[in-house]
Structure formats: structure tokens, C-alpha cells
Amino acid sequence: MRMKNYHVKGAPQGRTRNLHALRHEIEIALLVQLSERLKLKAGRANLFTMQLLFATVLALVCISTIVAKQETNAERLTRGLTPLPPKFRSILPGFLPTRSYGAKRSAVSPQPPSPPNTYSGMVQVRNSEGRSVGYLKNWAGVSPINGVNFGSEQEDLHVSFTLPHGTNGPFDILVTNPNFEKPHYAGVSTGSTPGSLAAQRSNIITFTNVPQTPPGSPPILSGTASAYVESAIWFFDPETKEITAQFINPDGSEPPTVFAYNIRNNQIFFVGDLGAWNAEHANTPSSAVTFHLEGL
């Protein structure tokens, strides 16, 4: 059975219901009419022949529908029809996305690391009651930073340091306005031997300027200072602005690290047990102090 092409006058080409849909509806209507006729003639014609004819017509309708669905935009334009509407793909349950589709949506843009926190200022020395004793000194000559500045503001020590990502230390403290020769890092020295600190022991180490050493390392012999030194021992609390230290013993252990100040000699040192030190130096006792960063 051959179907004629129908043309509907005045039908807008942009509508979703196009000529192929109309053709499909006409074919379905003819199929229904044919089915009714088959029922009327079933008693007079061979039933098998009627069923075969019915199946043939049904196959033609299905093929026509499939062909209509597979029609390309180029074929439609050739026939004077509008292009097919765009198809928007979506991922349905039980279906996997295409490789390009899945890649575009599964790839997550990496987040840039947060910028490091850099601080600068002066180091204020405070006593056990939280009162200021003064600022670390910045003097020329021997022991340039070991003590409190009693001179002009130009002799206050200025420092800068950067916190590691996501932590409060350890890090190096760099002197930014040195009145002395290199090295320009604040740290500790144990002298010509790799000294150590411990509770119930009076051992001390000297606070001074040192070369840079790796974080977490035990005392390293410095060729320039001719002494065992550590620099990356510092920790910082952004809320209280307190600067603390953690000395690393030669065996890798982390002993108590107390800041002590001898006001008579204007000297700062680190000790594991200040009580043990003062018991051995009753005539020249020292006091516990803390370091705090103050803005310039």
C-alpha cells in the first residue's frame, strides 16, 4: 500500500507537529480501518492471508516511523522543512554517560593552596606577670640579639617569619634590620659540643644569631659559627601573638624549652628546668620570660 505525501496549507514549519507526524497519524488511522475491514471479511477470506496482510501493513508503518525518526537535518532542509529541534542529553538511571560527557562533569578543578601567613614586627620580652621587659636588642658586635634593648628604637630587633601551610611551626625567624654581620637568623647555639636540655637538669643553650638549619633537625655543626646550632625551632600562636620554641636534642627527643632572662647580665638563654638552674646559681637567679610579636 503506497501512501501519498500530504501538504497542509498554512501550517507553520516551526511547530513540533510536522508533516511526518501527520503522515504517521494518517497511517495509523488507515491501519485501524484496515483492521475493522479484516474483522468483517474474516468469515469470507482466508484467515491466514488476512493476518499476513495485516502484519505487512504494520511492518510498513513501523519502518516509516523509524525512517522518519532517523531523518537528518540536511534531508529536512532539502525538502524545505525546518531543522530538527536540539536534543539535550541527560544521565538516566541505568545509563552510563559518554566518555566526553562524563569527563566534563567528573573533573573537579583543583583548589589553589592557601597563601602562607607571613608576619613581621618586633619581639617583645614579657615577664611571668605578662608585663613588658623590653624588646630584643639589635646591636653590633658579640651576642648581637641576646638581650633586651635599652638604647634607641633603631636598635630594636625587627623580624619576619612565615608559617608553614596549616600549622603554627616550626619555622625560621629572619632578622630584617640587622646591625650586625651574617648570619641573620634567630636561633640557639650549644657551643662546640652538641648540648641537650632535660627536666631536672641545669643545662642551658644560648639564644643568638645562627645560620639556617632544617626544621626538626638536631644541633648541626656550623662552619661559619664553629658551633652546633638550630634555627627552625620556632612556633607562633596567631591569637595571642606568643612565640615559643622547641629545641631538638641530639638524640631527636623534644625536651622542655623554657625562655630565661638574667637581668643582671642582660642575657637570654633556654633551659629545660629553670628551678634546677637557679638552685645552682642562687646568687644570680634568672626569671622565666616569654616572647611576643608586636607590630611595627
Coordinates of C-alpha atoms in Angstrom, one line a residue:
M1 CA 0.0 0.0 0.0
R2 CA 1.5 3.3 -1.1
M3 CA 1.0 6.4 1.0
K4 CA 0.7 9.8 -0.6
N5 CA 2.5 12.9 0.7
Y6 CA 0.1 15.4 2.2
H7 CA 0.6 19.1 2.4
V8 CA -1.3 21.2 4.9
K9 CA -1.7 24.7 3.8
G10 CA -0.9 27.5 6.3
A11 CA 0.8 25.1 8.8
P12 CA 3.8 26.8 10.4
Q13 CA 7.0 24.9 9.8
G14 CA 8.3 25.7 13.3
R15 CA 5.7 23.7 15.1
T16 CA 6.7 20.5 16.8
R17 CA 3.9 18.6 14.9
N18 CA 5.4 18.4 11.4
L19 CA 4.4 16.6 8.2
H20 CA 6.0 13.4 9.4
A21 CA 3.8 13.3 12.5
L22 CA 0.7 13.9 10.4
R23 CA 1.7 11.2 8.0
H24 CA 2.2 8.8 10.9
E25 CA -1.3 9.6 12.2
I26 CA -2.8 9.0 8.8
E27 CA -1.1 5.7 8.5
I28 CA -2.3 4.7 12.0
A29 CA -5.9 5.7 11.0
L30 CA -5.7 3.6 7.8
L31 CA -4.3 0.7 9.9
V32 CA -7.3 0.9 12.2
Q33 CA -9.7 1.0 9.3
L34 CA -8.0 -2.0 7.7
S35 CA -8.3 -3.9 11.0
E36 CA -12.0 -3.3 11.1
R37 CA -12.4 -4.5 7.5
L38 CA -10.4 -7.6 8.3
K39 CA -12.8 -8.4 11.1
L40 CA -15.8 -8.1 8.7
K41 CA -14.2 -10.2 6.0
A42 CA -12.7 -12.8 8.3
G43 CA -15.5 -15.3 7.6
R44 CA -15.3 -15.0 3.8
A45 CA -11.5 -14.8 3.2
N46 CA -8.7 -16.9 4.2
L47 CA -7.7 -16.0 7.8
F48 CA -4.0 -16.7 7.2
T49 CA -3.9 -14.4 4.2
M50 CA -5.6 -11.6 6.2
Q51 CA -3.2 -12.0 9.1
L52 CA -0.2 -11.9 6.7
L53 CA -1.6 -8.7 5.1
F54 CA -2.1 -7.1 8.5
A55 CA 1.5 -7.9 9.5
T56 CA 2.8 -6.5 6.3
V57 CA 1.0 -3.2 6.7
L58 CA 2.1 -3.0 10.4
A59 CA 5.7 -3.5 9.3
L60 CA 5.4 -0.8 6.7
V61 CA 4.1 1.6 9.4
C62 CA 7.0 0.8 11.8
I63 CA 9.6 1.2 9.0
S64 CA 8.0 4.5 8.0
T65 CA 8.2 5.7 11.6
I66 CA 11.8 4.6 12.1
V67 CA 12.9 6.3 8.8
A68 CA 11.1 9.5 9.9
K69 CA 12.9 9.5 13.2
Q70 CA 16.3 8.9 11.6
E71 CA 15.9 11.8 9.1
T72 CA 18.8 14.2 9.1
N73 CA 18.6 18.0 9.2
A74 CA 20.2 18.0 5.7
E75 CA 17.4 15.9 4.3
R76 CA 14.8 18.1 6.0
L77 CA 16.3 21.3 4.6
T78 CA 16.3 19.7 1.1
R79 CA 12.6 19.1 1.5
G80 CA 12.0 22.7 2.7
L81 CA 11.5 21.8 6.3
T82 CA 12.9 23.3 9.4
P83 CA 15.9 21.6 11.2
L84 CA 15.1 19.1 14.0
P85 CA 14.9 20.6 17.5
P86 CA 18.1 20.2 19.6
K87 CA 18.4 17.1 21.8
F88 CA 19.7 17.7 25.4
R89 CA 21.4 14.6 26.8
S90 CA 20.8 13.7 30.4
I91 CA 22.0 10.8 32.5
L92 CA 19.2 8.5 33.3
P93 CA 19.2 5.7 35.9
G94 CA 20.9 2.6 34.4
F95 CA 22.7 4.5 31.7
L96 CA 26.4 5.5 31.7
P97 CA 27.5 8.9 30.3
T98 CA 29.7 9.1 27.3
R99 CA 33.4 9.5 27.8
S100 CA 33.4 13.2 27.0
Y101 CA 30.2 13.9 28.9
G102 CA 31.5 12.2 32.0
A103 CA 34.9 13.7 31.8
K104 CA 33.5 17.3 31.6
R105 CA 31.4 16.7 34.8
S106 CA 33.6 14.4 36.8
A107 CA 36.7 16.6 36.6
V108 CA 37.0 18.8 39.6
S109 CA 39.1 21.9 39.3
P110 CA 41.9 21.7 41.8
Q111 CA 41.8 24.3 44.5
P112 CA 44.9 26.5 44.8
P113 CA 46.7 26.2 48.1
S114 CA 46.0 28.8 50.6
P115 CA 48.7 31.5 50.7
P116 CA 51.2 31.2 53.5
N117 CA 50.8 33.5 56.5
T118 CA 53.8 35.9 56.8
Y119 CA 54.3 38.0 59.9
S120 CA 56.7 40.8 60.8
G121 CA 57.3 43.1 63.7
M122 CA 59.4 43.4 66.9
V123 CA 59.8 40.8 69.6
Q124 CA 58.7 42.0 73.0
V125 CA 60.0 40.2 76.1
R126 CA 57.5 39.8 78.9
N127 CA 57.9 38.6 82.5
S128 CA 55.8 35.9 84.2
E129 CA 53.2 38.5 85.0
G130 CA 52.8 39.5 81.4
R131 CA 54.5 42.9 81.8
S132 CA 56.9 44.1 79.1
V133 CA 60.6 43.9 80.0
G134 CA 61.6 45.5 76.6
Y135 CA 62.3 44.4 73.0
L136 CA 65.0 42.2 71.8
K137 CA 68.2 44.1 71.0
N138 CA 69.8 44.6 67.6
W139 CA 73.4 45.5 68.5
A140 CA 76.6 45.3 66.6
G141 CA 79.4 43.1 67.9
V142 CA 79.3 39.9 70.0
S143 CA 75.9 38.4 71.0
P144 CA 74.0 41.0 68.9
I145 CA 70.5 39.8 69.7
N146 CA 70.9 38.1 73.1
G147 CA 69.3 40.6 75.5
V148 CA 66.9 43.4 75.8
N149 CA 67.4 46.8 74.1
F150 CA 67.9 49.7 76.4
G151 CA 69.0 52.0 73.7
S152 CA 67.3 53.8 70.8
E153 CA 64.4 52.5 68.7
Q154 CA 66.9 52.0 65.8
E155 CA 68.4 49.2 68.0
D156 CA 65.1 47.3 68.4
L157 CA 65.2 43.9 66.5
H158 CA 62.9 43.6 63.5
V159 CA 62.0 40.2 62.4
S160 CA 59.9 38.3 59.8
F161 CA 58.7 34.8 59.5
T162 CA 56.2 32.6 57.5
L163 CA 54.1 29.9 59.0
P164 CA 54.0 26.6 57.1
H165 CA 50.7 25.7 55.5
G166 CA 48.1 24.6 58.0
T167 CA 50.5 24.6 61.0
N168 CA 52.0 27.0 63.5
G169 CA 55.6 25.8 63.1
P170 CA 58.4 25.1 63.2
F171 CA 59.8 27.9 61.1
D172 CA 62.8 30.2 60.9
I173 CA 62.9 33.8 62.2
L174 CA 64.8 36.2 59.9
V175 CA 66.2 39.5 61.2
T176 CA 65.2 42.2 58.7
N177 CA 67.2 45.2 60.1
P178 CA 70.5 43.7 61.2
N179 CA 73.1 46.0 62.7
F180 CA 75.5 43.0 62.7
E181 CA 77.2 40.7 60.2
K182 CA 75.7 37.4 59.0
P183 CA 74.2 35.0 59.9
H184 CA 70.8 36.8 60.2
Y185 CA 68.6 34.0 61.7
A186 CA 67.5 33.9 65.3
G187 CA 68.2 30.6 67.0
V188 CA 70.2 28.8 69.6
S189 CA 73.8 27.5 69.9
T190 CA 75.1 24.8 72.2
G191 CA 78.7 25.7 71.7
S192 CA 81.5 23.4 70.5
T193 CA 79.6 20.3 71.6
P194 CA 76.0 19.2 70.7
G195 CA 74.4 20.0 74.1
S196 CA 70.9 19.0 75.2
L197 CA 68.1 20.0 77.6
A198 CA 66.1 18.0 80.1
A199 CA 63.9 18.3 83.1
Q200 CA 65.7 18.3 86.4
R201 CA 68.9 19.3 84.7
S202 CA 70.5 22.7 84.7
N203 CA 71.9 22.6 81.2
I204 CA 71.3 25.7 79.1
I205 CA 71.7 26.7 75.5
T206 CA 72.4 30.2 74.2
F207 CA 70.0 32.4 72.3
T208 CA 71.8 34.1 69.4
N209 CA 72.1 34.6 65.7
V210 CA 72.8 31.4 63.7
P211 CA 72.9 30.1 60.2
Q212 CA 69.7 28.4 58.8
T213 CA 69.1 24.8 59.6
P214 CA 66.3 22.3 58.6
P215 CA 63.1 22.1 60.7
G216 CA 63.1 19.2 63.2
S217 CA 66.9 18.6 63.0
P218 CA 69.2 18.1 66.0
P219 CA 72.0 20.6 66.5
I220 CA 74.1 20.9 63.3
L221 CA 77.8 22.0 63.3
S222 CA 78.0 25.3 61.5
G223 CA 81.2 26.1 59.6
T224 CA 80.6 29.8 59.9
A225 CA 79.8 29.9 63.6
S226 CA 82.1 27.0 64.6
A227 CA 79.3 25.8 66.9
Y228 CA 76.3 23.4 67.0
V229 CA 73.2 25.4 66.1
E230 CA 69.5 25.2 65.4
S231 CA 67.3 27.8 63.7
A232 CA 63.9 26.3 62.6
I233 CA 62.7 25.8 66.2
W234 CA 60.0 28.5 66.4
F235 CA 56.2 28.2 66.8
F236 CA 53.6 31.0 66.7
D237 CA 50.1 31.5 68.1
P238 CA 48.3 34.0 65.8
E239 CA 45.7 34.8 68.5
T240 CA 48.0 35.5 71.5
K241 CA 51.0 36.5 69.3
E242 CA 53.2 34.5 71.5
I243 CA 56.4 33.0 70.0
T244 CA 57.6 29.7 71.5
A245 CA 60.4 27.3 70.7
Q246 CA 61.0 23.6 70.7
F247 CA 64.7 22.6 70.9
I248 CA 65.6 19.2 69.5
N249 CA 68.2 17.2 71.4
P250 CA 71.0 15.3 69.6
D251 CA 69.0 12.1 70.1
G252 CA 65.9 13.6 68.4
S253 CA 63.9 14.0 71.6
E254 CA 61.9 17.1 72.4
P255 CA 62.8 18.4 75.8
P256 CA 61.1 21.2 77.8
T257 CA 62.2 24.5 76.3
V258 CA 61.9 27.5 78.8
F259 CA 63.0 31.1 78.0
A260 CA 65.0 32.5 80.9
Y261 CA 66.3 36.1 81.4
N262 CA 69.2 37.1 83.6
I263 CA 68.5 40.8 84.2
R264 CA 71.9 41.4 85.8
N265 CA 73.8 40.3 82.7
N266 CA 71.1 41.2 80.3
Q267 CA 71.2 37.7 78.8
I268 CA 68.6 35.4 77.4
F269 CA 69.0 31.6 77.3
F270 CA 67.0 28.4 77.0
V271 CA 66.8 25.9 79.8
G272 CA 65.0 22.6 80.4
D273 CA 64.5 23.2 84.1
L274 CA 64.7 26.8 85.4
G275 CA 64.4 25.6 89.0
A276 CA 67.4 23.4 88.7
W277 CA 69.4 26.2 87.1
N278 CA 68.5 28.7 89.9
A279 CA 69.3 26.1 92.6
E280 CA 72.9 26.0 91.2
H281 CA 73.1 29.8 90.7
A282 CA 71.4 31.1 93.8
N283 CA 73.4 34.4 93.7
T284 CA 72.4 35.2 90.1
P285 CA 68.9 33.7 89.6
S286 CA 67.1 34.1 86.3
S287 CA 63.4 34.6 85.6
A288 CA 61.1 32.9 83.1
V289 CA 60.1 35.2 80.2
T290 CA 58.0 34.9 77.0
F291 CA 58.4 36.3 73.5
H292 CA 55.5 38.2 71.8
L293 CA 55.3 39.7 68.3
E294 CA 54.5 43.4 68.3
G295 CA 53.6 45.2 65.1
L296 CA 55.9 47.9 63.7

